[in-house]
Short mmCIF file of C-alpha atoms and ligand atoms in Angstrom, two decimals:
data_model
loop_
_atom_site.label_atom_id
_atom_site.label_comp_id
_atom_site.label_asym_id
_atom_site.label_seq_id
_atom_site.Cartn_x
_atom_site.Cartn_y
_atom_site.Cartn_z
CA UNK Q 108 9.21 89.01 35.29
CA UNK Q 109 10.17 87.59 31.60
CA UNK Q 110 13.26 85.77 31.21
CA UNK Q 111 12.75 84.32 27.84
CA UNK Q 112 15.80 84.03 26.07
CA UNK Q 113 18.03 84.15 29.21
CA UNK Q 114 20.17 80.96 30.26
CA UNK Q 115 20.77 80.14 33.46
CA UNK Q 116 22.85 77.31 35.47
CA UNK Q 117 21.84 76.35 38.98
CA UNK Q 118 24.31 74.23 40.93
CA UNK Q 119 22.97 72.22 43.59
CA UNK Q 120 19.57 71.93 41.67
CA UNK Q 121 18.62 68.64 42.22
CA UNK Q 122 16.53 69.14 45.30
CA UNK Q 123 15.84 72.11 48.26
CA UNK Q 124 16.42 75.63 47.66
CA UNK Q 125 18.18 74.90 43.99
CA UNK Q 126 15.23 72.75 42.69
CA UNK Q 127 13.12 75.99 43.49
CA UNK Q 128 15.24 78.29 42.22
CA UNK Q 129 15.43 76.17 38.63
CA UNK Q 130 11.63 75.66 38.72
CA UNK Q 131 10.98 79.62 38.98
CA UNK Q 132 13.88 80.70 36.75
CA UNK Q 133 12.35 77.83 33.97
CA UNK Q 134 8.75 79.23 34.77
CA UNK Q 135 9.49 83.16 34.03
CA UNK Q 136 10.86 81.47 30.58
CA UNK Q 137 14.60 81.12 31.29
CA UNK Q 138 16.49 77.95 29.63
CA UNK Q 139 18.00 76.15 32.94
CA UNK Q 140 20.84 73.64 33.38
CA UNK Q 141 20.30 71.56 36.26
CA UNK Q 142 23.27 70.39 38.38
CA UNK Q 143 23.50 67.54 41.16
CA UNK Q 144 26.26 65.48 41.94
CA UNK Q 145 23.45 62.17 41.37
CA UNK Q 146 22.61 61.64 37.59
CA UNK Q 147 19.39 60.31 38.66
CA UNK Q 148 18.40 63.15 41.11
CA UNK Q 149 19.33 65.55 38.49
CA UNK Q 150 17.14 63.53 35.62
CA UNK Q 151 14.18 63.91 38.02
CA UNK Q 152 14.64 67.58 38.18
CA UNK Q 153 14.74 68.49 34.98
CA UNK Q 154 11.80 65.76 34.09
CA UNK Q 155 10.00 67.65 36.73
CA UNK Q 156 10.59 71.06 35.34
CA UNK Q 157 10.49 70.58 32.23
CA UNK Q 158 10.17 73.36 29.39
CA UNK Q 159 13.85 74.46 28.32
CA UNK Q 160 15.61 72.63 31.16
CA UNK Q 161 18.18 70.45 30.72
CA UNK Q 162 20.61 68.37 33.09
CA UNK Q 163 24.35 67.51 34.44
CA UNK Q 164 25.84 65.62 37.19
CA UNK Q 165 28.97 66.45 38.59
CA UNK Q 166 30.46 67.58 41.68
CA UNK Q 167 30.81 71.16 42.16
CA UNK Q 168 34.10 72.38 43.38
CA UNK Q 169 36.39 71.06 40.66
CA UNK Q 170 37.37 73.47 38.21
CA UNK Q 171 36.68 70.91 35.51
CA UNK Q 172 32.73 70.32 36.73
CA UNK Q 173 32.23 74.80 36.64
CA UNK Q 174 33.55 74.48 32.75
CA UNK Q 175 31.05 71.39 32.22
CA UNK Q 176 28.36 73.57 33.20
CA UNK Q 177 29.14 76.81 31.41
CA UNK Q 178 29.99 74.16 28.00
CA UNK Q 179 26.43 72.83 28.92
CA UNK Q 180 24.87 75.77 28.66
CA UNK Q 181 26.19 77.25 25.82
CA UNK Q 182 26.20 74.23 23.91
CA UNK Q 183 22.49 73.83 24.67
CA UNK Q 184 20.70 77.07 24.65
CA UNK Q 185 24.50 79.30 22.86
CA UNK Q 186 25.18 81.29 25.95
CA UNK Q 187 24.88 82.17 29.46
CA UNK Q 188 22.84 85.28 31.40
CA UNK Q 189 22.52 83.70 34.95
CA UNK Q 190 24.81 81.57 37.50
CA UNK Q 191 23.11 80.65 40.93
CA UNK Q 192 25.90 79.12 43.25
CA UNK Q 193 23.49 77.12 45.39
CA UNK Q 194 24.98 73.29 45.76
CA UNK Q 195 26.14 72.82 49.47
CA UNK Q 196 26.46 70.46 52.25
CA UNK Q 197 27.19 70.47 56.04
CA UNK Q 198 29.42 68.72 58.23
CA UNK Q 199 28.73 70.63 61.40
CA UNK Q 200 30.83 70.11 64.65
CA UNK Q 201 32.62 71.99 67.22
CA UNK Q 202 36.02 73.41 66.39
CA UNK Q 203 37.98 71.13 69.11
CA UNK Q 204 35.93 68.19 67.11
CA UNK Q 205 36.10 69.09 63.46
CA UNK Q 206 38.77 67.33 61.12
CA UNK Q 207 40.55 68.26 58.28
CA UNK Q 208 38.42 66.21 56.09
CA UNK Q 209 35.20 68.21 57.63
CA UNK Q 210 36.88 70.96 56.78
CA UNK Q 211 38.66 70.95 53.63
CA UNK Q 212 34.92 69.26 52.73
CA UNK Q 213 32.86 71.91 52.98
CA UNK Q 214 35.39 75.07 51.88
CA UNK Q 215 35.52 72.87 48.68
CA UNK Q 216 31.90 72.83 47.66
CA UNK Q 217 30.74 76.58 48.85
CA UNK Q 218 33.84 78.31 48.76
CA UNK Q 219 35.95 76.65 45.67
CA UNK Q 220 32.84 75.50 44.04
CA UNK Q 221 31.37 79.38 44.18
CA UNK Q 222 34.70 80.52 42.98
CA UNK Q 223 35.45 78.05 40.00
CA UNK Q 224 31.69 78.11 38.81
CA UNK Q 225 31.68 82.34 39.15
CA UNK Q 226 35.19 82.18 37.36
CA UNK Q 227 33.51 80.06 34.86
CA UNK Q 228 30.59 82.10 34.05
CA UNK Q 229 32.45 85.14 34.50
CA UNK Q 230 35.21 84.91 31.45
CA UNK Q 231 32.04 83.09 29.54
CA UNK Q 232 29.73 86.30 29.66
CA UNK Q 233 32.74 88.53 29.82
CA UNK Q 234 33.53 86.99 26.49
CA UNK Q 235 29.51 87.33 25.71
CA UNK Q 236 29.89 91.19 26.17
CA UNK Q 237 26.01 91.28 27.21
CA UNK Q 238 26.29 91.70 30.88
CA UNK Q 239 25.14 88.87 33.24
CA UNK Q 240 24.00 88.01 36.74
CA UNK Q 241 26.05 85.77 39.37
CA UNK Q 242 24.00 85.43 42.17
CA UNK Q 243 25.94 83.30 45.13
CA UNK Q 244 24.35 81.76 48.15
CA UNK Q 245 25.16 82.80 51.74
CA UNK Q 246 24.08 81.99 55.08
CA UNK Q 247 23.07 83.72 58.19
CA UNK Q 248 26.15 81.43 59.79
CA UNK Q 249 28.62 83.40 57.13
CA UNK Q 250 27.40 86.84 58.25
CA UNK Q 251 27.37 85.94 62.26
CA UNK Q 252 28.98 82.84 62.62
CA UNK Q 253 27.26 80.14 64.37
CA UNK Q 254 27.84 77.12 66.78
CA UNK Q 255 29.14 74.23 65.20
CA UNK Q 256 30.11 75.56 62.20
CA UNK Q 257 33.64 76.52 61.58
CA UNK Q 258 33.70 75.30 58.24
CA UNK Q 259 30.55 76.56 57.01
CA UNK Q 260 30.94 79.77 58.53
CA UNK Q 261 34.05 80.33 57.31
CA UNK Q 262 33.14 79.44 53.35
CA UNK Q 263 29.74 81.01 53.66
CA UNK Q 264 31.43 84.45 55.04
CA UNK Q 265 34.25 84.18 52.07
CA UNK Q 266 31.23 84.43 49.36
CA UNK Q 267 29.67 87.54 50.83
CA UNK Q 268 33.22 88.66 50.78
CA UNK Q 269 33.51 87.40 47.28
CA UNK Q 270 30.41 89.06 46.00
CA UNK Q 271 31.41 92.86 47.05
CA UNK Q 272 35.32 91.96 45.39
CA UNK Q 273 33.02 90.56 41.86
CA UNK Q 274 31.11 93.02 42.31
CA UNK Q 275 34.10 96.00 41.85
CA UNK Q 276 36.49 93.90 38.97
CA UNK Q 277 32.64 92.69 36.72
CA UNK Q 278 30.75 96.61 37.09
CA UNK Q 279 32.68 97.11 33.39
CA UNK Q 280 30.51 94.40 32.23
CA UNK Q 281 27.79 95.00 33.41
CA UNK Q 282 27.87 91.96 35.24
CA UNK Q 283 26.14 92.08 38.46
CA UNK Q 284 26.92 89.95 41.42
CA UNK Q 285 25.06 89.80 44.49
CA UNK Q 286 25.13 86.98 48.10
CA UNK Q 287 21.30 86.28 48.94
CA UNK Q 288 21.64 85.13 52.28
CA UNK Q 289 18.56 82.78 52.30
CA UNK Q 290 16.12 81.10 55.18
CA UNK Q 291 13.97 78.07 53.97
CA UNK Q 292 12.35 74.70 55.25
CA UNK Q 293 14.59 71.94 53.72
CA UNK Q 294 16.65 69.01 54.44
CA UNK Q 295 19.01 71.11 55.06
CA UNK Q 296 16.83 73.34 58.57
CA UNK Q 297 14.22 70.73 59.26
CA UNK Q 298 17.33 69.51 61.64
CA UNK Q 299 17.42 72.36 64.04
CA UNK Q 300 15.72 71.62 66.98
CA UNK Q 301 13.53 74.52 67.30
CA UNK Q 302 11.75 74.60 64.23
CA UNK Q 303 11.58 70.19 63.09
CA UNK Q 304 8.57 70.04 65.17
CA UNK Q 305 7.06 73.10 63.78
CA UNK Q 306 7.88 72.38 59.88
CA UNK Q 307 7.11 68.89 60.61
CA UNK Q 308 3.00 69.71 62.36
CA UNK Q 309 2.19 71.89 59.06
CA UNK Q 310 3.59 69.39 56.97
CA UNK Q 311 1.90 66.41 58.52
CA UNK Q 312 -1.06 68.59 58.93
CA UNK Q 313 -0.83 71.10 55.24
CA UNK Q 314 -1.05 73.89 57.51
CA UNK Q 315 0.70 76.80 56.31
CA UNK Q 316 3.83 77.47 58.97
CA UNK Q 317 2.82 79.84 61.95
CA UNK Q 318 3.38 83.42 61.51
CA UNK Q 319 5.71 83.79 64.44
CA UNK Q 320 7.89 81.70 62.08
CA UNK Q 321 7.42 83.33 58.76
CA UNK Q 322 7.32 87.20 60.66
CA UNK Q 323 9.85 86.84 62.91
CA UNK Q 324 12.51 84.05 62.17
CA UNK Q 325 12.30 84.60 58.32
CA UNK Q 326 11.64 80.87 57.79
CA UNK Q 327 9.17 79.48 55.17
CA UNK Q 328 9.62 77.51 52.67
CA UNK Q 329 11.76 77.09 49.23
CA UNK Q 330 8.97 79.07 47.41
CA UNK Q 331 9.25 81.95 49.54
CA UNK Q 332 13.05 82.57 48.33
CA UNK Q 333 12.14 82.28 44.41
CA UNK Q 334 10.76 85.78 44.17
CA UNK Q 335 14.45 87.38 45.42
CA UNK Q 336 16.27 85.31 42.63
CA UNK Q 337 14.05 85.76 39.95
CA UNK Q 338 13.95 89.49 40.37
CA UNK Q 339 17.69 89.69 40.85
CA UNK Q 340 18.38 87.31 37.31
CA UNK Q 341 15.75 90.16 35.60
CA UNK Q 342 16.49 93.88 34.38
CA UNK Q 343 14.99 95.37 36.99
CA UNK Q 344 17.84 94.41 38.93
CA UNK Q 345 20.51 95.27 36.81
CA UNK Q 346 21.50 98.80 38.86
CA UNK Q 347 21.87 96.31 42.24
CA UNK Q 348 25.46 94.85 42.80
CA UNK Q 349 27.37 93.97 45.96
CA UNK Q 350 24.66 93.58 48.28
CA UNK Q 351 23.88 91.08 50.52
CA UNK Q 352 20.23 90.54 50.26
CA UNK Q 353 18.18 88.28 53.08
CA UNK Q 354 14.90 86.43 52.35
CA UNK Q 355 12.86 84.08 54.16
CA UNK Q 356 9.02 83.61 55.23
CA UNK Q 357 7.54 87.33 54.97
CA UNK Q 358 10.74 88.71 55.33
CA UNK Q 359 12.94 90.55 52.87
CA UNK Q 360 16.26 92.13 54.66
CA UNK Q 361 19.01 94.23 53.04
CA UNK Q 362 22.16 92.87 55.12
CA UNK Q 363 24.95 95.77 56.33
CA UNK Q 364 28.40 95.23 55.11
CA UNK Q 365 31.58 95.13 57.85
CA UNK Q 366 32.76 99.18 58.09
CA UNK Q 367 34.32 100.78 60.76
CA UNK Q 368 31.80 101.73 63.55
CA UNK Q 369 34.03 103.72 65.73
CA UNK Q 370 37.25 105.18 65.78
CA UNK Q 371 40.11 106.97 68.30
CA UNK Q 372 42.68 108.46 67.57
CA UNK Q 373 46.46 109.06 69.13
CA UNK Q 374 48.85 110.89 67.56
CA UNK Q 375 52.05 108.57 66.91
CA UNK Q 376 50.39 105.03 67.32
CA UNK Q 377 48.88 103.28 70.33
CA UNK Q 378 50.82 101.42 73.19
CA UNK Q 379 49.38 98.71 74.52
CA UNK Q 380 49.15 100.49 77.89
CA UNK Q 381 47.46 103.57 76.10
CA UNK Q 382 44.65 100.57 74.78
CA UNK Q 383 44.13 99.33 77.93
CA UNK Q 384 43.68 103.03 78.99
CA UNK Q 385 41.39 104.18 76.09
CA UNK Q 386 39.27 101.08 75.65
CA UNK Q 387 35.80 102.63 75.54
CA UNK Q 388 34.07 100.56 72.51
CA UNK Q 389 30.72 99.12 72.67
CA UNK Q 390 31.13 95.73 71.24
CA UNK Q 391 29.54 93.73 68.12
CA UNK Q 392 27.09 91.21 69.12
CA UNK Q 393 27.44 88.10 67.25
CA UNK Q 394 25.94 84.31 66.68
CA UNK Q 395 22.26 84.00 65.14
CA UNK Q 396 19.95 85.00 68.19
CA UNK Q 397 18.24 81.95 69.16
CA UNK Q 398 14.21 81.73 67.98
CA UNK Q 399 12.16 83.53 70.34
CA UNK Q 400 9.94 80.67 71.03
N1 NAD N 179 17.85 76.06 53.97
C1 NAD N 179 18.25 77.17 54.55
O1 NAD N 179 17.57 77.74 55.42
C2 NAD N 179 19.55 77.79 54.15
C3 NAD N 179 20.02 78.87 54.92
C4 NAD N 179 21.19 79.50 54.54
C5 NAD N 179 21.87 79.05 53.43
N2 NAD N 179 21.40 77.99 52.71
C6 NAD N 179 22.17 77.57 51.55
O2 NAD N 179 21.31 77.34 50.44
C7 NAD N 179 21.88 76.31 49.62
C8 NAD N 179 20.86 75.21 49.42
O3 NAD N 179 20.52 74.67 50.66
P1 NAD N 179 19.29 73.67 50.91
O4 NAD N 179 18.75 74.00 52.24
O5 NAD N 179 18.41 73.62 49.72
O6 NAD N 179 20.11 72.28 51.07
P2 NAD N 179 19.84 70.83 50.50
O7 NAD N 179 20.76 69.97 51.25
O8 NAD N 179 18.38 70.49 50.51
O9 NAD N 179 20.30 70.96 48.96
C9 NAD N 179 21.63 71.11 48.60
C10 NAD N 179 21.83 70.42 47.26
O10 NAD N 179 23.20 70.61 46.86
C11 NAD N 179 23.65 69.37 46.35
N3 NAD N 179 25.11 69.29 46.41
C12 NAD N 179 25.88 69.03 47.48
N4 NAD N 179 27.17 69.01 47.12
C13 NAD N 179 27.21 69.26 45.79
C14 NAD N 179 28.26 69.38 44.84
N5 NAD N 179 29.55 69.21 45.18
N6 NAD N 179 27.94 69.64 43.55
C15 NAD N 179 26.65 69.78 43.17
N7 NAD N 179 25.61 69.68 44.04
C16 NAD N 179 25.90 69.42 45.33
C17 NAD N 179 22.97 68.33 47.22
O11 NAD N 179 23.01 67.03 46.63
C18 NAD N 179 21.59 68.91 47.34
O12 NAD N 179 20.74 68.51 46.29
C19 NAD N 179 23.16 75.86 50.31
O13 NAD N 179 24.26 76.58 49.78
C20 NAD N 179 22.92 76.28 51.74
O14 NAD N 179 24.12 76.45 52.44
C21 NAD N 179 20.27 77.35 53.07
#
């Protein structure tokens, strides 16, 4: 895949998933602006990467950091092609335990920061009249929910919903806008108590991870998830918008989207007794199944 000439910002670059992302992006010959919120982190990123790469610190989630980036870019390198929506953080507890400040925390740097950045980017290459790709991060919590995670859950869910709305008001432009819903060994998973002592024996041991946990639970590591964004940033990608597109390990994944599964009728409305009566609906599952191991 060839992406010279393309520019691209990254947010959350500085280390994890993002670092990977900007490494592959730089590698197929994209220009890439690296974001952290640490000026050093992000000055060992781009030294790292090198080639057209260059760096800025600031918090995503303000709409003031999002026009930074976008200025960055097209200072730099003239324009923008590519916006990965990648910085996040956790602050995972149940609901009855969660504060505000958990809360308002983590809607501002997935949800507002995917929305300011993507608003950004959007009147930029809008503007550009050369099409684009926005590419936003998900989560496996966003499209099931999971324990613990109210906050993420909720902002991780409003970007796949975010996605299929960008993806109707930018098809004019020829902007596409897709939520890769990704599964990777970082700081970020090496936490959850079924796979830290797995991740941590092939690390210790530079074994590759066991293929019960690359097959079946999607998890590998950052590399793994670089193929899925440089293909979606390229032109062979440009008929594929408003999907939500998993990756992880040796597993690629094409997520459904919420749509009616069943439906009864009554003529002139239903009572609540005439519910009760005609409940007959086999329900959703929900929650990420626990690892089979
Ligand atoms: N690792 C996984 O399996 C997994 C699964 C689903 C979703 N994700 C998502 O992928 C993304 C990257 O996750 P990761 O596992 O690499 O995590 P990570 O914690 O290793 O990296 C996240 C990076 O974002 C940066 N960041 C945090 N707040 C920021 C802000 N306000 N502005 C700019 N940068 C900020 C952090 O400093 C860090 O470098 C996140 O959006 C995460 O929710 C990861």
């Amino acid at each position: 895949m060839d992406l010279s000439g393309r520019v691209a910002i990254v947010t959350g670059s500085g280390r994890g998933l993002g670092l990977a992302y900007a490494r592959a992006l730089a590698a197929a010959g994209a220009s890439v602006v690296v974001n952290d919120v640490d000026q050093a982190v992000v000055d060992a990123a781009v030294a790292g990467i090198g080639g057209d790469t260059i760096g800025v610190a600031a918090a995503v989630g303000d709409t003031e950091s999002a026009e930074k980036l976008v200025n960055a870019a097209v200072q730099a390198f003239g324009r923008l092609d590519v916006l990965i929506t990648n910085a996040g953080i956790l602050r995972d507890r149940v609901l009855w335990k969660m504060t505000d400040d958990d809360f308002d925390a983590v809607v501002r740097v997935h949800l507002r920061g995917t929305f300011t950045c993507a608003r950004a980017a959007a009147i930029r290459m809008r503007e550009q009249g050369t099409g684009g790709r926005i590419i936003l991060i998900g989560s496996p919590a966003g499209q099931r929910g999971n324990f613990g995670q109210t906050n993420y859950a909720a902002a991780k869910a409003g970007i796949a919903a975010m996605a299929r709305t960008w993806a109707l008001e930018l098809a004019r432009n020829e902007i596409t806008v897709n939520a890769v819903i990704p599964i990777a060994a970082t700081e970020m998973t090496r936490t959850i108590p079924a796979f830290a002592p797995v991740i941590e024996e092939a690390e210790r041991t530079g074994t590759p991870y066991p293929a019960w946990l690359r097959h079946d639970e999607g998890l590998g590591t950052v590399e793994d998830v670089t193929g899925l964004i440089t293909f979606l940033a390229s032109d062979a990608a440009k008929g594929i918008t408003g999907q939500a597109i998993g990756v992880g390990g040796d597993r690629l994944s094409l997520w459904s989207h919420p749509a009616e599964k069943a439906v009864r009728f009554q003529e002139g409305g239903w009572s609540a007794e005439q519910i009760a009566n005609g409940w007959d609906f086999e329900p959703e599952t929900y929650g990420i199944p626990a690892p089979k191991k």
